[in-house]
mmCIF file of N, CA, C and O in Angstrom:
data_model
loop_
_atom_site.group_PDB
_atom_site.id
_atom_site.type_symbol
_atom_site.label_atom_id
_atom_site.label_comp_id
_atom_site.label_asym_id
_atom_site.label_seq_id
_atom_site.Cartn_x
_atom_site.Cartn_y
_atom_site.Cartn_z
ATOM 1 N N MET A 19 -40.281 -10.015 111.214
ATOM 2 C CA MET A 19 -40.858 -11.370 111.227
ATOM 3 C C MET A 19 -42.513 -11.755 111.152
ATOM 4 O O MET A 19 -43.272 -11.003 111.531
ATOM 5 N N ASP A 20 -42.246 -12.470 110.243
ATOM 6 C CA ASP A 20 -44.120 -12.786 109.576
ATOM 7 C C ASP A 20 -43.978 -14.424 111.162
ATOM 8 O O ASP A 20 -43.543 -14.271 112.030
ATOM 9 N N THR A 21 -45.873 -14.058 111.027
ATOM 10 C CA THR A 21 -46.316 -14.717 111.916
ATOM 11 C C THR A 21 -47.009 -15.868 111.361
ATOM 12 O O THR A 21 -47.222 -16.476 109.700
ATOM 13 N N ILE A 22 -46.912 -17.079 112.026
ATOM 14 C CA ILE A 22 -47.424 -18.411 111.900
ATOM 15 C C ILE A 22 -48.887 -17.897 111.294
ATOM 16 O O ILE A 22 -49.577 -17.745 112.948
ATOM 17 N N GLU A 23 -49.366 -18.215 110.383
ATOM 18 C CA GLU A 23 -50.842 -18.472 110.081
ATOM 19 C C GLU A 23 -51.485 -19.823 110.569
ATOM 20 O O GLU A 23 -50.832 -21.079 110.399
ATOM 21 N N GLN A 24 -52.575 -19.759 111.178
ATOM 22 C CA GLN A 24 -53.738 -21.369 111.929
ATOM 23 C C GLN A 24 -53.902 -21.864 110.336
ATOM 24 O O GLN A 24 -54.721 -20.661 109.583
ATOM 25 N N PRO A 25 -54.024 -22.756 109.976
ATOM 26 C CA PRO A 25 -54.765 -23.711 109.381
ATOM 27 C C PRO A 25 -56.542 -23.500 108.873
ATOM 28 O O PRO A 25 -57.260 -23.397 110.124
ATOM 29 N N LYS A 26 -56.997 -23.108 108.046
ATOM 30 C CA LYS A 26 -57.812 -22.988 108.053
ATOM 31 C C LYS A 26 -59.242 -24.246 108.673
ATOM 32 O O LYS A 26 -58.737 -25.184 107.896
ATOM 33 N N SER A 27 -60.289 -24.075 109.250
ATOM 34 C CA SER A 27 -61.048 -24.902 109.488
ATOM 35 C C SER A 27 -61.906 -25.929 108.298
ATOM 36 O O SER A 27 -62.138 -24.741 107.244
ATOM 37 N N LEU A 28 -62.490 -26.171 108.333
ATOM 38 C CA LEU A 28 -63.554 -27.275 107.112
ATOM 39 C C LEU A 28 -64.344 -26.161 107.063
ATOM 40 O O LEU A 28 -64.490 -26.077 105.623
ATOM 41 N N THR A 29 -64.625 -25.412 108.239
ATOM 42 C CA THR A 29 -66.003 -24.498 107.970
ATOM 43 C C THR A 29 -65.503 -23.847 107.277
ATOM 44 O O THR A 29 -66.137 -23.408 105.879
ATOM 45 N N GLU A 30 -64.677 -23.029 107.052
ATOM 46 C CA GLU A 30 -63.854 -21.632 106.260
ATOM 47 C C GLU A 30 -63.511 -22.562 104.373
ATOM 48 O O GLU A 30 -64.104 -21.740 104.369
ATOM 49 N N GLN A 31 -62.809 -23.332 105.049
ATOM 50 C CA GLN A 31 -62.718 -24.212 103.412
ATOM 51 C C GLN A 31 -63.981 -24.310 103.065
ATOM 52 O O GLN A 31 -64.022 -23.874 101.598
ATOM 53 N N THR A 32 -64.849 -25.049 103.160
ATOM 54 C CA THR A 32 -66.190 -25.208 102.646
ATOM 55 C C THR A 32 -66.471 -23.650 102.330
ATOM 56 O O THR A 32 -66.994 -23.850 101.439
ATOM 57 N N HIS A 33 -66.799 -22.950 102.669
ATOM 58 C CA HIS A 33 -67.183 -21.105 102.811
ATOM 59 C C HIS A 33 -66.594 -21.047 101.574
ATOM 60 O O HIS A 33 -66.759 -20.697 100.242
ATOM 61 N N ASP A 34 -64.916 -21.341 101.596
ATOM 62 C CA ASP A 34 -64.273 -20.664 100.364
ATOM 63 C C ASP A 34 -64.544 -21.422 98.877
ATOM 64 O O ASP A 34 -64.822 -20.591 98.089
ATOM 65 N N ILE A 35 -64.316 -22.267 99.061
ATOM 66 C CA ILE A 35 -65.237 -23.354 97.976
ATOM 67 C C ILE A 35 -66.190 -22.572 97.434
ATOM 68 O O ILE A 35 -66.369 -22.796 96.477
ATOM 69 N N LEU A 36 -67.374 -22.970 98.147
ATOM 70 C CA LEU A 36 -68.674 -22.779 97.570
ATOM 71 C C LEU A 36 -68.607 -21.353 96.777
ATOM 72 O O LEU A 36 -69.224 -21.357 95.617
ATOM 73 N N LEU A 37 -68.226 -20.232 97.724
ATOM 74 C CA LEU A 37 -68.304 -19.188 97.116
ATOM 75 C C LEU A 37 -67.397 -19.106 95.753
ATOM 76 O O LEU A 37 -67.688 -18.522 94.860
ATOM 77 N N ASN A 38 -66.597 -19.606 95.705
ATOM 78 C CA ASN A 38 -65.980 -19.671 94.116
ATOM 79 C C ASN A 38 -66.300 -20.729 93.406
ATOM 80 O O ASN A 38 -66.305 -20.073 92.211
ATOM 81 N N ALA A 39 -67.370 -21.389 93.993
ATOM 82 C CA ALA A 39 -68.296 -22.287 92.207
ATOM 83 C C ALA A 39 -69.271 -21.164 91.934
ATOM 84 O O ALA A 39 -69.653 -21.130 91.178
ATOM 85 N N ILE A 40 -69.625 -20.285 93.078
ATOM 86 C CA ILE A 40 -70.773 -19.505 92.912
ATOM 87 C C ILE A 40 -70.158 -18.776 91.951
ATOM 88 O O ILE A 40 -71.040 -18.639 90.886
ATOM 89 N N CYS A 41 -69.161 -17.657 92.091
ATOM 90 C CA CYS A 41 -68.579 -16.905 91.113
ATOM 91 C C CYS A 41 -68.078 -17.610 90.422
ATOM 92 O O CYS A 41 -68.056 -16.466 89.299
ATOM 93 N N SER A 42 -67.421 -18.443 90.375
ATOM 94 C CA SER A 42 -67.265 -18.732 88.574
ATOM 95 C C SER A 42 -68.002 -19.509 87.854
ATOM 96 O O SER A 42 -67.877 -19.725 86.991
ATOM 97 N N GLY A 43 -69.524 -19.271 88.184
ATOM 98 C CA GLY A 43 -70.454 -19.888 87.172
ATOM 99 C C GLY A 43 -70.935 -21.239 87.344
ATOM 100 O O GLY A 43 -71.766 -21.848 86.712
ATOM 101 N N GLU A 44 -70.070 -22.112 88.373
ATOM 102 C CA GLU A 44 -70.405 -23.727 88.206
ATOM 103 C C GLU A 44 -71.341 -24.094 88.853
ATOM 104 O O GLU A 44 -72.236 -25.267 88.220
ATOM 105 N N PHE A 45 -72.139 -22.826 89.441
ATOM 106 C CA PHE A 45 -73.676 -22.968 89.917
ATOM 107 C C PHE A 45 -74.602 -22.259 89.339
ATOM 108 O O PHE A 45 -73.830 -21.032 88.822
ATOM 109 N N ALA A 46 -75.423 -22.245 88.446
ATOM 110 C CA ALA A 46 -76.605 -21.361 87.457
ATOM 111 C C ALA A 46 -77.375 -20.468 88.675
ATOM 112 O O ALA A 46 -76.913 -20.760 89.870
ATOM 113 N N PRO A 47 -77.317 -18.989 88.156
ATOM 114 C CA PRO A 47 -78.049 -18.210 89.366
ATOM 115 C C PRO A 47 -79.407 -18.999 89.774
ATOM 116 O O PRO A 47 -79.921 -18.926 88.504
ATOM 117 N N GLY A 48 -80.060 -18.776 91.111
ATOM 118 C CA GLY A 48 -81.132 -19.359 91.551
ATOM 119 C C GLY A 48 -81.208 -21.023 91.806
ATOM 120 O O GLY A 48 -81.967 -21.887 92.292
ATOM 121 N N GLU A 49 -79.879 -21.363 91.259
ATOM 122 C CA GLU A 49 -79.930 -23.079 91.403
ATOM 123 C C GLU A 49 -79.657 -23.381 93.053
ATOM 124 O O GLU A 49 -79.559 -22.636 93.681
ATOM 125 N N ARG A 50 -80.610 -24.504 92.961
ATOM 126 C CA ARG A 50 -80.615 -24.687 94.245
ATOM 127 C C ARG A 50 -79.758 -25.498 94.652
ATOM 128 O O ARG A 50 -79.021 -26.559 94.086
ATOM 129 N N LEU A 51 -78.763 -25.472 95.591
ATOM 130 C CA LEU A 51 -77.993 -26.056 96.537
ATOM 131 C C LEU A 51 -78.324 -27.337 97.110
ATOM 132 O O LEU A 51 -78.922 -26.952 98.568
ATOM 133 N N HIS A 52 -77.905 -28.267 97.229
ATOM 134 C CA HIS A 52 -78.151 -29.475 97.986
ATOM 135 C C HIS A 52 -76.974 -29.810 98.718
ATOM 136 O O HIS A 52 -75.940 -29.995 98.821
ATOM 137 N N GLN A 53 -77.759 -30.115 100.851
ATOM 138 C CA GLN A 53 -75.942 -30.320 101.534
ATOM 139 C C GLN A 53 -75.703 -31.953 101.157
ATOM 140 O O GLN A 53 -74.366 -31.721 101.292
ATOM 141 N N GLU A 54 -76.666 -32.592 100.962
ATOM 142 C CA GLU A 54 -75.824 -34.078 100.827
ATOM 143 C C GLU A 54 -74.791 -33.995 99.613
ATOM 144 O O GLU A 54 -73.671 -34.233 99.547
ATOM 145 N N GLU A 55 -74.870 -33.572 98.512
ATOM 146 C CA GLU A 55 -74.530 -33.079 97.301
ATOM 147 C C GLU A 55 -73.343 -32.809 97.373
ATOM 148 O O GLU A 55 -71.971 -33.189 96.955
ATOM 149 N N ILE A 56 -73.478 -31.835 98.217
ATOM 150 C CA ILE A 56 -71.925 -30.585 98.181
ATOM 151 C C ILE A 56 -70.981 -31.006 99.733
ATOM 152 O O ILE A 56 -70.140 -31.636 98.963
ATOM 153 N N ALA A 57 -71.550 -31.646 100.352
ATOM 154 C CA ALA A 57 -70.733 -32.474 101.510
ATOM 155 C C ALA A 57 -70.236 -33.906 100.740
ATOM 156 O O ALA A 57 -68.911 -33.454 100.934
ATOM 157 N N ALA A 58 -70.992 -34.358 100.085
ATOM 158 C CA ALA A 58 -70.499 -35.763 98.813
ATOM 159 C C ALA A 58 -69.112 -35.436 98.323
ATOM 160 O O ALA A 58 -68.083 -35.836 98.171
ATOM 161 N N ARG A 59 -69.091 -34.184 97.839
ATOM 162 C CA ARG A 59 -68.502 -33.991 96.456
ATOM 163 C C ARG A 59 -66.967 -33.272 97.536
ATOM 164 O O ARG A 59 -65.880 -33.575 97.096
ATOM 165 N N LEU A 60 -67.267 -32.526 98.406
ATOM 166 C CA LEU A 60 -66.369 -32.129 98.962
ATOM 167 C C LEU A 60 -65.497 -32.987 100.555
ATOM 168 O O LEU A 60 -64.609 -32.699 100.770
ATOM 169 N N SER A 61 -66.439 -33.770 100.434
ATOM 170 C CA SER A 61 -66.147 -34.936 101.347
ATOM 171 C C SER A 61 -65.773 -34.142 103.049
ATOM 172 O O SER A 61 -64.900 -34.818 103.747
ATOM 173 N N VAL A 62 -66.822 -33.769 103.065
ATOM 174 C CA VAL A 62 -67.549 -33.315 104.808
ATOM 175 C C VAL A 62 -68.240 -33.528 105.248
ATOM 176 O O VAL A 62 -69.101 -33.923 103.829
ATOM 177 N N SER A 63 -69.018 -33.593 106.705
ATOM 178 C CA SER A 63 -70.444 -33.504 106.735
ATOM 179 C C SER A 63 -71.042 -32.478 106.544
ATOM 180 O O SER A 63 -70.822 -31.749 105.564
ATOM 181 N N ARG A 64 -72.077 -33.241 106.282
ATOM 182 C CA ARG A 64 -73.465 -32.170 106.422
ATOM 183 C C ARG A 64 -73.349 -31.036 107.712
ATOM 184 O O ARG A 64 -73.849 -30.167 107.003
ATOM 185 N N GLY A 65 -72.995 -31.203 108.063
ATOM 186 C CA GLY A 65 -73.064 -30.668 109.417
ATOM 187 C C GLY A 65 -72.138 -29.119 108.602
ATOM 188 O O GLY A 65 -72.452 -27.791 109.022
ATOM 189 N N VAL A 66 -70.962 -29.262 108.361
ATOM 190 C CA VAL A 66 -69.735 -28.345 108.043
ATOM 191 C C VAL A 66 -70.697 -27.267 106.643
ATOM 192 O O VAL A 66 -70.483 -26.372 107.113
ATOM 193 N N VAL A 67 -71.214 -27.938 105.916
ATOM 194 C CA VAL A 67 -72.035 -27.266 105.031
ATOM 195 C C VAL A 67 -73.040 -26.381 105.475
ATOM 196 O O VAL A 67 -73.420 -25.611 104.832
ATOM 197 N N ALA A 68 -73.739 -27.281 105.957
ATOM 198 C CA ALA A 68 -74.843 -26.455 107.092
ATOM 199 C C ALA A 68 -74.639 -24.799 107.777
ATOM 200 O O ALA A 68 -75.233 -24.181 106.645
ATOM 201 N N GLN A 69 -73.751 -24.999 108.201
ATOM 202 C CA GLN A 69 -73.222 -23.970 108.821
ATOM 203 C C GLN A 69 -72.665 -23.225 108.244
ATOM 204 O O GLN A 69 -73.087 -21.868 107.933
ATOM 205 N N LYS A 70 -72.265 -23.663 106.935
ATOM 206 C CA LYS A 70 -71.634 -22.089 105.953
ATOM 207 C C LYS A 70 -72.987 -22.188 104.921
ATOM 208 O O LYS A 70 -72.767 -20.705 104.482
ATOM 209 N N GLY A 71 -73.906 -23.034 104.280
ATOM 210 C CA GLY A 71 -75.090 -22.526 103.710
ATOM 211 C C GLY A 71 -75.865 -21.518 103.844
ATOM 212 O O GLY A 71 -76.567 -20.974 103.392
ATOM 213 N N GLU A 72 -76.107 -21.186 105.352
ATOM 214 C CA GLU A 72 -76.568 -20.172 106.022
ATOM 215 C C GLU A 72 -76.246 -19.018 106.088
ATOM 216 O O GLU A 72 -76.796 -18.013 105.331
ATOM 217 N N GLY A 73 -75.351 -18.411 105.567
ATOM 218 C CA GLY A 73 -74.381 -17.615 105.161
ATOM 219 C C GLY A 73 -74.214 -17.230 103.545
ATOM 220 O O GLY A 73 -74.471 -16.735 103.529
ATOM 221 N N PHE A 74 -75.189 -18.133 102.454
ATOM 222 C CA PHE A 74 -75.524 -18.399 101.601
ATOM 223 C C PHE A 74 -76.719 -17.421 101.432
ATOM 224 O O PHE A 74 -77.603 -17.271 99.796
ATOM 225 N N THR A 75 -77.620 -17.720 102.209
ATOM 226 C CA THR A 75 -79.014 -17.551 102.014
ATOM 227 C C THR A 75 -79.090 -15.945 101.241
ATOM 228 O O THR A 75 -80.713 -15.844 100.643
ATOM 229 N N SER A 76 -78.398 -14.915 101.591
ATOM 230 C CA SER A 76 -78.486 -13.864 101.063
ATOM 231 C C SER A 76 -77.881 -13.620 99.784
ATOM 232 O O SER A 76 -77.372 -14.732 99.297
ATOM 233 N N ARG A 77 -77.911 -12.398 99.483
ATOM 234 C CA ARG A 77 -77.105 -11.838 98.212
ATOM 235 C C ARG A 77 -76.010 -12.072 98.088
ATOM 236 O O ARG A 77 -75.356 -11.415 99.218
ATOM 237 N N ILE A 78 -75.345 -12.682 97.442
ATOM 238 C CA ILE A 78 -73.485 -12.785 96.930
ATOM 239 C C ILE A 78 -73.102 -11.599 95.786
ATOM 240 O O ILE A 78 -73.619 -11.637 94.965
ATOM 241 N N GLN A 79 -71.990 -11.248 96.354
ATOM 242 C CA GLN A 79 -72.181 -10.242 95.463
ATOM 243 C C GLN A 79 -70.647 -10.971 95.119
ATOM 244 O O GLN A 79 -69.326 -11.399 96.117
ATOM 245 N N CYS A 80 -70.122 -11.147 94.014
ATOM 246 C CA CYS A 80 -68.790 -11.571 93.477
ATOM 247 C C CYS A 80 -67.637 -10.660 92.582
ATOM 248 O O CYS A 80 -68.369 -10.086 91.953
ATOM 249 N N SER A 81 -66.829 -10.577 93.043
ATOM 250 C CA SER A 81 -66.126 -9.097 92.892
ATOM 251 C C SER A 81 -65.181 -10.497 92.301
ATOM 252 O O SER A 81 -64.523 -10.844 91.629
ATOM 253 N N SER A 82 -64.278 -9.249 90.337
ATOM 254 C CA SER A 82 -63.335 -9.694 89.584
ATOM 255 C C SER A 82 -62.293 -8.420 89.773
ATOM 256 O O SER A 82 -62.320 -7.307 89.470
ATOM 257 N N ARG A 83 -61.033 -9.127 89.862
ATOM 258 C CA ARG A 83 -59.925 -8.859 90.126
ATOM 259 C C ARG A 83 -59.435 -8.863 88.471
ATOM 260 O O ARG A 83 -58.972 -9.442 87.795
ATOM 261 N N LYS A 84 -58.632 -7.268 88.217
ATOM 262 C CA LYS A 84 -58.139 -7.707 87.353
ATOM 263 C C LYS A 84 -56.083 -7.474 87.831
ATOM 264 O O LYS A 84 -55.862 -6.861 88.768
ATOM 265 N N VAL A 85 -55.398 -8.104 87.514
ATOM 266 C CA VAL A 85 -54.195 -8.552 87.824
ATOM 267 C C VAL A 85 -53.589 -7.211 87.205
ATOM 268 O O VAL A 85 -53.467 -7.485 85.984
#
């Protein structure tokens, strides 16, 4: 039997979207990301972006998967 999954929080969704954008090359390497712009694009508060932005201060590894 399957279990019911909880919907992702805005913070988790923001993290996923940012990670995908970074890994897909939407942002250039070393490009400075501005909380206000990201919050406006995603229609979330700056606080949500700030919470997840802290996790992106370290090096990000993007993996590619072959299907």
